[in-house]
XYZ file of C-alpha atoms in Angstrom:
513
model
C 21.723 -0.082 -25.200
C 18.930 -2.373 -23.956
C 20.166 -5.794 -25.111
C 22.231 -6.552 -22.035
C 21.085 -3.841 -19.645
C 18.199 -3.872 -17.216
C 16.177 -1.886 -14.708
C 15.875 -3.022 -11.090
C 13.008 -2.439 -8.688
C 13.053 -2.540 -4.900
C 9.561 -3.610 -3.804
C 9.428 -3.026 -0.055
C 6.147 -4.450 1.209
C 4.375 -4.962 4.510
C 5.679 -8.471 5.079
C 8.949 -8.486 3.139
C 11.305 -6.944 0.622
C 11.808 -8.032 -2.969
C 14.234 -6.997 -5.695
C 13.219 -7.746 -9.269
C 15.276 -7.144 -12.391
C 13.300 -6.455 -15.584
C 14.424 -6.520 -19.195
C 13.287 -4.153 -21.946
C 10.172 -6.265 -22.647
C 9.124 -5.934 -19.017
C 9.896 -9.580 -18.269
C 11.373 -10.740 -14.963
C 14.987 -11.911 -15.282
C 15.907 -12.077 -11.578
C 13.924 -12.064 -8.340
C 14.905 -12.347 -4.667
C 12.747 -11.958 -1.545
C 13.246 -11.724 2.204
C 10.648 -11.500 4.975
C 11.023 -9.179 7.936
C 9.678 -9.380 11.475
C 6.207 -8.134 12.367
C 6.378 -6.477 15.785
C 3.223 -6.155 17.942
C 4.118 -4.224 21.119
C 0.468 -3.881 22.185
C -2.928 -4.882 20.766
C -3.583 -2.849 17.623
C 0.051 -1.687 17.369
C 2.206 -2.831 14.441
C 5.887 -1.949 13.963
C 8.818 -2.819 11.684
C 12.549 -2.479 12.289
C 13.815 -0.014 9.623
C 17.385 -1.266 9.967
C 16.251 -4.833 9.266
C 14.388 -3.576 6.185
C 17.494 -1.803 4.860
C 19.734 -4.814 5.504
C 17.204 -7.054 3.733
C 17.087 -4.597 0.821
C 20.827 -4.835 0.318
C 20.659 -8.611 0.619
C 17.914 -9.135 -1.985
C 19.617 -6.780 -4.455
C 22.852 -8.739 -4.189
C 21.085 -12.115 -4.382
C 18.931 -11.239 -7.396
C 21.884 -9.910 -9.364
C 23.973 -12.925 -8.375
C 21.298 -15.433 -9.414
C 21.194 -14.022 -12.943
C 24.933 -13.249 -13.138
C 24.089 -9.589 -13.740
C 26.696 -6.975 -12.883
C 25.465 -3.840 -11.077
C 26.935 -1.894 -14.014
C 24.263 -3.488 -16.222
C 21.508 -1.695 -14.263
C 20.433 1.449 -16.111
C 18.388 2.583 -13.102
C 16.706 1.494 -9.896
C 13.096 2.218 -8.986
C 11.571 2.014 -5.519
C 8.075 1.047 -4.478
C 6.947 0.705 -0.912
C 4.300 0.016 1.679
C 2.665 3.409 2.000
C 1.939 5.467 5.136
C 4.406 3.460 7.271
C 6.369 6.156 9.099
C 9.766 6.521 10.732
C 12.154 9.153 12.059
C 15.924 8.943 11.993
C 18.951 10.878 13.190
C 20.492 12.861 10.324
C 23.997 12.557 11.838
C 24.119 8.810 12.439
C 21.429 7.652 10.009
C 19.960 5.525 12.792
C 16.182 5.279 13.367
C 15.010 6.771 16.666
C 12.210 4.196 16.983
C 10.737 1.304 15.052
C 8.680 2.316 12.021
C 4.961 2.593 12.755
C 3.167 0.494 10.125
C 0.156 1.658 8.116
C -2.008 -0.959 9.884
C -1.215 0.486 13.329
C -4.181 1.887 15.318
C -2.424 3.509 18.302
C -3.477 7.014 17.244
C -7.201 6.242 16.972
C -7.987 8.536 19.914
C -6.108 11.385 18.236
C -8.165 10.947 15.069
C -11.364 11.001 17.085
C -10.154 14.247 18.652
C -9.748 15.673 15.136
C -13.353 14.716 14.464
C -14.530 16.409 17.666
C -12.516 19.530 16.786
C -14.155 19.762 13.356
C -10.832 19.408 11.527
C -11.855 16.450 9.352
C -13.250 18.502 6.482
C -10.058 20.583 6.325
C -8.046 17.361 5.981
C -10.384 16.051 3.278
C -10.289 19.293 1.278
C -6.506 19.655 1.361
C -5.358 16.031 1.112
C -8.262 14.067 -0.395
C -7.979 11.686 2.562
C -10.263 10.652 5.382
C -9.003 11.444 8.865
C -7.676 8.061 9.942
C -4.850 6.522 11.950
C -3.895 4.771 8.687
C -2.057 7.839 7.400
C 1.339 9.200 8.438
C 0.536 12.499 10.170
C -0.629 11.127 13.527
C 2.161 8.519 13.442
C 4.790 11.264 13.011
C 3.182 13.260 15.800
C 3.240 10.208 18.091
C 6.907 9.516 17.311
C 7.898 13.116 18.030
C 6.103 12.894 21.369
C 7.115 9.366 22.366
C 10.309 8.190 20.618
C 13.011 7.239 23.093
C 15.603 10.029 23.372
C 18.165 7.460 24.586
C 18.352 6.120 21.028
C 19.464 9.568 19.959
C 22.150 9.505 22.635
C 20.637 12.598 24.166
C 19.523 13.025 27.755
C 16.458 15.242 27.460
C 13.153 14.116 25.873
C 12.631 17.524 24.243
C 15.770 16.953 22.195
C 13.857 14.960 19.583
C 11.470 17.778 18.771
C 14.179 20.432 19.175
C 16.467 18.639 16.769
C 13.591 17.932 14.353
C 12.972 21.683 14.128
C 16.607 22.091 13.033
C 16.358 19.282 10.473
C 18.632 17.069 12.559
C 15.928 14.419 12.932
C 14.375 13.411 9.603
C 10.880 12.207 8.733
C 10.129 9.724 6.018
C 7.898 7.010 4.681
C 9.667 3.824 3.582
C 10.466 5.159 0.093
C 12.302 8.093 1.691
C 14.221 5.775 4.023
C 15.364 3.569 1.137
C 16.242 6.487 -1.174
C 18.200 8.061 1.700
C 20.173 4.865 2.280
C 20.700 4.243 -1.446
C 21.719 7.801 -2.406
C 22.235 9.886 0.738
C 19.462 12.246 -0.401
C 16.362 13.108 1.695
C 13.666 12.795 -0.983
C 10.127 11.509 -1.419
C 7.806 11.734 -4.421
C 4.280 12.950 -4.968
C 2.318 9.723 -4.469
C 3.920 8.933 -1.125
C 3.685 12.558 -0.022
C -0.033 12.471 -0.836
C -0.514 9.681 1.738
C 0.984 11.494 4.707
C -2.055 13.699 5.535
C 0.458 16.580 5.561
C 0.631 17.324 1.810
C -1.782 19.535 -0.138
C -2.565 17.585 -3.316
C -3.942 20.671 -5.086
C -1.121 23.122 -4.291
C 1.473 20.288 -4.456
C 3.327 21.324 -1.324
C 3.581 20.528 2.377
C 0.655 22.324 3.998
C 1.318 24.869 6.761
C -2.078 24.342 8.451
C -1.629 20.585 8.594
C 1.953 20.831 9.830
C 0.767 23.173 12.580
C -2.107 20.891 13.592
C 0.170 17.862 13.975
C 3.153 19.903 15.219
C 5.455 18.449 12.553
C 8.399 20.766 11.775
C 8.830 21.453 8.051
C 12.634 21.250 8.454
C 12.388 17.476 8.993
C 10.381 16.799 5.814
C 11.862 15.445 2.578
C 11.914 17.251 -0.757
C 8.995 16.151 -2.960
C 9.848 15.131 -6.534
C 8.026 13.563 -9.529
C 7.414 9.799 -9.493
C 9.516 9.436 -12.640
C 12.313 11.977 -12.331
C 14.569 12.862 -15.271
C 16.880 14.649 -12.815
C 17.022 11.402 -10.732
C 17.004 11.259 -6.936
C 20.733 10.563 -6.818
C 22.887 7.482 -7.396
C 24.256 4.614 -5.379
C 27.732 5.055 -3.962
C 30.393 3.363 -6.128
C 32.228 2.594 -2.867
C 29.084 1.213 -1.238
C 27.447 -2.211 -1.145
C 26.731 -2.307 -4.912
C 30.218 -1.084 -5.870
C 28.586 0.779 -8.772
C 27.026 4.165 -9.449
C 23.413 3.422 -10.434
C 20.811 6.213 -10.654
C 17.690 5.927 -8.501
C 15.221 7.634 -10.807
C 11.672 6.541 -9.991
C 9.502 5.836 -6.979
C 5.811 5.258 -6.334
C 3.763 4.110 -3.387
C 2.947 0.451 -3.961
C -0.619 0.920 -5.159
C 0.202 3.762 -7.519
C 3.117 1.654 -8.768
C 0.676 -1.126 -9.630
C -1.529 1.409 -11.459
C 1.550 2.459 -13.463
C 2.680 -1.133 -13.999
C -0.773 -2.069 -15.293
C -0.347 0.810 -17.799
C -3.467 2.580 -16.462
C -2.283 5.848 -17.986
C -5.679 7.170 -19.142
C -8.668 8.520 -17.208
C -11.087 5.687 -16.452
C -8.430 2.939 -16.365
C -8.725 0.903 -13.146
C -6.855 -1.838 -11.294
C -7.148 -3.744 -8.039
C -4.114 -5.127 -6.230
C -4.629 -8.063 -3.880
C -1.874 -8.025 -1.286
C -1.950 -7.813 2.504
C -4.856 -5.494 1.867
C -6.527 -4.692 -1.442
C -6.280 -1.355 -3.151
C -8.596 -0.381 -5.972
C -7.481 2.647 -8.001
C -9.036 4.446 -10.947
C -7.118 7.050 -12.946
C -9.124 10.310 -13.089
C -6.617 12.244 -15.234
C -5.556 15.738 -14.247
C -8.745 16.266 -12.209
C -8.814 15.526 -8.484
C -12.323 14.021 -8.250
C -13.845 14.557 -4.820
C -15.492 11.450 -3.389
C -18.990 11.470 -1.919
C -18.929 7.726 -1.235
C -16.074 7.071 1.169
C -13.199 6.844 -1.315
C -9.897 8.689 -1.203
C -8.771 11.266 -3.733
C -5.074 10.758 -4.197
C -2.191 11.393 -6.577
C -1.777 8.605 -9.123
C 1.636 9.530 -10.539
C 3.667 12.337 -12.086
C 6.293 12.293 -14.812
C 8.956 15.000 -15.066
C 7.638 18.149 -16.702
C 4.048 16.873 -16.828
C 0.909 17.517 -14.784
C 0.097 15.338 -11.824
C -2.363 12.547 -12.634
C -4.940 11.928 -9.913
C -6.817 8.803 -8.879
C -9.743 7.653 -6.802
C -8.805 4.923 -4.367
C -10.618 2.402 -2.273
C -8.325 1.077 0.462
C -9.337 -2.309 1.903
C -7.193 -3.048 4.935
C -7.384 -6.851 5.133
C -7.678 -9.265 2.201
C -4.525 -11.351 1.697
C -3.879 -10.969 5.425
C -7.169 -12.806 5.996
C -5.667 -15.828 4.208
C -2.636 -15.553 6.521
C -5.078 -15.499 9.440
C -6.585 -18.800 8.237
C -3.071 -20.237 8.317
C -2.389 -18.765 11.766
C -5.593 -20.390 13.008
C -4.496 -23.749 11.522
C -7.557 -23.872 9.267
C -5.239 -24.237 6.260
C -1.657 -25.429 5.869
C -0.813 -23.013 3.043
C -2.605 -20.368 0.929
C -2.864 -22.658 -2.119
C -5.200 -24.909 -0.111
C -7.943 -22.250 0.028
C -9.185 -22.845 -3.529
C -9.445 -26.613 -3.030
C -11.337 -26.256 0.256
C -13.620 -23.524 -1.074
C -14.539 -25.575 -4.145
C -15.401 -28.567 -1.961
C -18.624 -26.852 -0.790
C -21.327 -25.232 -2.915
C -21.643 -22.193 -0.656
C -20.633 -20.879 2.749
C -23.868 -22.306 4.162
C -24.795 -18.842 5.400
C -21.433 -18.060 7.039
C -19.900 -14.605 6.509
C -16.430 -13.545 7.625
C -15.785 -9.805 8.013
C -11.981 -9.537 8.367
C -11.976 -6.149 10.090
C -8.921 -7.049 12.179
C -7.591 -3.477 12.008
C -10.892 -1.704 11.421
C -12.694 -1.135 8.128
C -11.307 1.022 5.350
C -13.163 2.272 2.275
C -15.988 2.948 1.961
C -16.941 2.432 5.641
C -14.011 4.046 7.522
C -14.733 2.529 10.914
C -11.599 2.402 13.077
C -13.420 0.508 15.798
C -14.810 -2.296 13.643
C -13.314 -5.701 14.395
C -13.135 -9.136 12.786
C -16.426 -11.000 12.926
C -17.822 -14.375 11.868
C -21.616 -14.625 11.645
C -24.079 -17.304 10.557
C -22.324 -20.329 12.045
C -24.266 -23.428 13.042
C -23.274 -26.792 14.504
C -22.866 -27.954 10.890
C -20.325 -25.279 9.991
C -17.017 -26.795 8.864
C -13.659 -25.255 8.117
C -14.462 -25.407 4.386
C -17.320 -22.957 4.948
C -15.118 -20.571 6.915
C -12.368 -20.748 4.289
C -14.821 -20.091 1.473
C -16.415 -17.241 3.439
C -12.977 -15.696 3.902
C -12.313 -15.783 0.149
C -15.769 -14.364 -0.488
C -15.042 -11.508 1.927
C -12.267 -10.382 -0.406
C -14.694 -10.252 -3.325
C -17.427 -8.530 -1.319
C -15.107 -5.839 -0.003
C -13.969 -5.184 -3.570
C -17.597 -4.808 -4.677
C -18.132 -2.308 -1.840
C -15.389 -0.187 -3.389
C -16.392 -0.815 -7.020
C -19.909 0.491 -6.383
C -18.529 3.588 -4.656
C -16.081 4.083 -7.535
C -18.839 3.980 -10.146
C -21.006 6.368 -8.124
C -18.179 8.919 -7.752
C -16.772 8.709 -11.262
C -19.967 8.196 -13.231
C -18.090 5.491 -15.167
C -19.585 1.999 -15.347
C -16.797 -0.499 -14.912
C -16.897 -3.368 -17.392
C -13.339 -4.621 -16.932
C -10.940 -4.641 -13.996
C -7.205 -5.346 -14.205
C -5.989 -7.330 -11.205
C -2.586 -8.131 -9.734
C -0.899 -9.251 -6.530
C -0.226 -12.617 -4.969
C -3.862 -13.637 -4.440
C -4.789 -13.396 -8.142
C -2.842 -16.593 -8.814
C -5.954 -18.199 -7.251
C -8.293 -18.850 -10.197
C -11.189 -19.584 -7.848
C -10.872 -16.135 -6.299
C -10.632 -14.437 -9.713
C -13.804 -16.176 -10.899
C -15.551 -15.406 -7.629
C -14.526 -11.759 -7.964
C -15.970 -11.600 -11.476
C -19.225 -13.183 -10.254
C -19.655 -10.860 -7.267
C -18.825 -7.620 -9.109
C -20.473 -8.651 -12.361
C -17.625 -7.526 -14.594
C -14.687 -8.990 -16.484
C -11.511 -9.644 -14.487
C -8.233 -9.441 -16.438
C -4.974 -10.872 -15.073
C -1.679 -9.934 -16.784
C 1.200 -12.283 -17.590
C 3.546 -10.309 -15.317
C 1.618 -10.061 -12.064
C 4.446 -8.371 -10.142
C 3.018 -5.084 -11.384
C 3.955 -3.130 -8.259
C 7.669 -3.701 -8.882
C 7.136 -3.335 -12.633
C 5.520 0.085 -12.173
C 8.475 1.465 -10.236
C 10.865 -0.042 -12.784
C 8.889 1.633 -15.580
C 9.025 4.980 -13.750
C 12.797 4.723 -13.300
C 13.417 3.418 -16.804
C 11.382 6.181 -18.457
C 13.365 8.782 -16.503
C 16.719 7.585 -17.879
C 15.495 6.816 -21.421
C 15.547 3.004 -21.106
C 11.961 3.139 -22.353
C 10.990 5.985 -24.644
C 7.346 6.656 -23.748
C 4.186 5.125 -22.215
C 3.121 3.626 -25.555
C 6.188 1.405 -25.477
C 5.111 0.195 -22.043
C 1.570 -0.529 -23.236
C 3.003 -2.824 -25.901
C 4.695 -4.867 -23.139
C 1.411 -5.571 -21.318
C -0.006 -9.049 -22.023
C -3.107 -10.878 -20.802
C -2.618 -14.134 -18.916
C -6.274 -14.939 -18.171
C -9.736 -13.372 -18.332
C -12.702 -14.266 -16.145
C -16.331 -13.540 -17.095
C -19.302 -13.550 -14.662
C -21.055 -16.923 -14.425
C -23.162 -16.542 -11.270
C -26.798 -15.497 -11.670
C -26.994 -11.771 -10.856
C -29.933 -12.214 -8.487
C -27.957 -14.774 -6.475
C -24.863 -12.554 -6.386
C -26.928 -9.547 -5.299
C -28.707 -11.502 -2.548
C -25.427 -12.757 -1.111
C -23.952 -9.283 -1.300
C -26.935 -7.859 0.617
C -26.300 -10.360 3.411
C -22.628 -9.338 3.408
C -23.763 -5.781 4.102
C -25.741 -7.078 7.094
C -22.615 -8.870 8.383
C -20.567 -5.676 8.080
C -23.069 -3.893 10.304
C -22.489 -6.553 12.994
C -18.729 -5.858 12.896
C -18.928 -2.084 13.152
C -18.049 -0.046 16.262
C -17.028 -3.134 18.250
C -13.753 -2.001 19.874
C -14.491 0.578 22.533
C -12.135 1.933 25.180
C -12.150 -0.065 28.379
C -14.011 -3.014 26.853
C -12.465 -6.373 25.997
């Protein structure tokens, strides 16, 4: 059955969409990628065009299969993984979005979150969802769309039509997984990990929460059905008369960071991984216990297989890491990301320069929506090499911020951290990360673990893989990095990083430029 059949994974990320085809050993046999436009209507606002994302999804699926001469009939299943929290609404009749998707990085609802704080609703959110009240999550985005989406796009004349029709289930809510599953299968479905990121879903009762829906005035009729991450019943199948011209089950989905946890085979309590993408996301499996954080982390759902208990995780969400490298490129300090290692190695230190890349605020464990990007410690002798190295170091320092919070919450001392994502191809960064945290860093052979995790979830659901042990046997180490920096030096530099973070905090205030 598995000799000439495969599992495909749609990996829909913040900057682009990828389709990867995996064989039974978990190796990549085909891979296609397409970027999409980043839309910035106002400072602090970030949007994507959902229609562009869907068109790109179809394109990369076709291209990947074509490159490897794989017929759609050879796909046993498709899995989906996605940028989390990014939110959109669409018309159930036409299937057309009523507005651009509001991206997880978007800060337009900061004032609304501060109102929640003033109203004393933050603790209710934390208790029910495991999340901090933040514009990062979907609830305030959905509320904003219901209040502000253009009724003309719905071909209706009255603004109240959007909310009226949402209450009848004629306007649908979804995160990007829901949008893709809807377009692939025609079914309005999400799964537990994505639901857990909306700030509307009770992670203990495992259902949409009436109190939260009332607070954000989100009608339950517009919400998708919530299913397991790996679903034996499947979410539906592609249309044999559609773009694939084949009936392929869509059987697994996970938010991108939970997908990486699954792809790194972190199936047991205490297993941890950090994914270095646009942001960095550090997750530790806590088993069937939802561990409450006292140190600024999120309690979230890690994954769920059909017929099994939900597995929970602690998460540290760092908003800007890989995006800081893109910023260096935007500022013409580097020509391409590969140049960062060479420039950073060319100096012994940052010469006292610290970069705090709080371009969209600070996530875990600080949770400061009004923090902004800051460079401190510059002198007349500061060169671009120092700024580049300081930017790489900021990635490592932010990860240590989360690692220390993780150890304090879990009571587990971390001796090894599995890493993945585009930035871990940089050996300098991996070594730096090991030095700053003071623990082993382990990089797998297949570093596309986000896509791999969703493929595993889908493949398990249809019997392509038999059980998690079979997946563990696929996992292979590419490189390991041990700490080399003197601990006293690492600690001293980290202390100064903490001082730099304080300079960045609470910078963006209303009415001030």
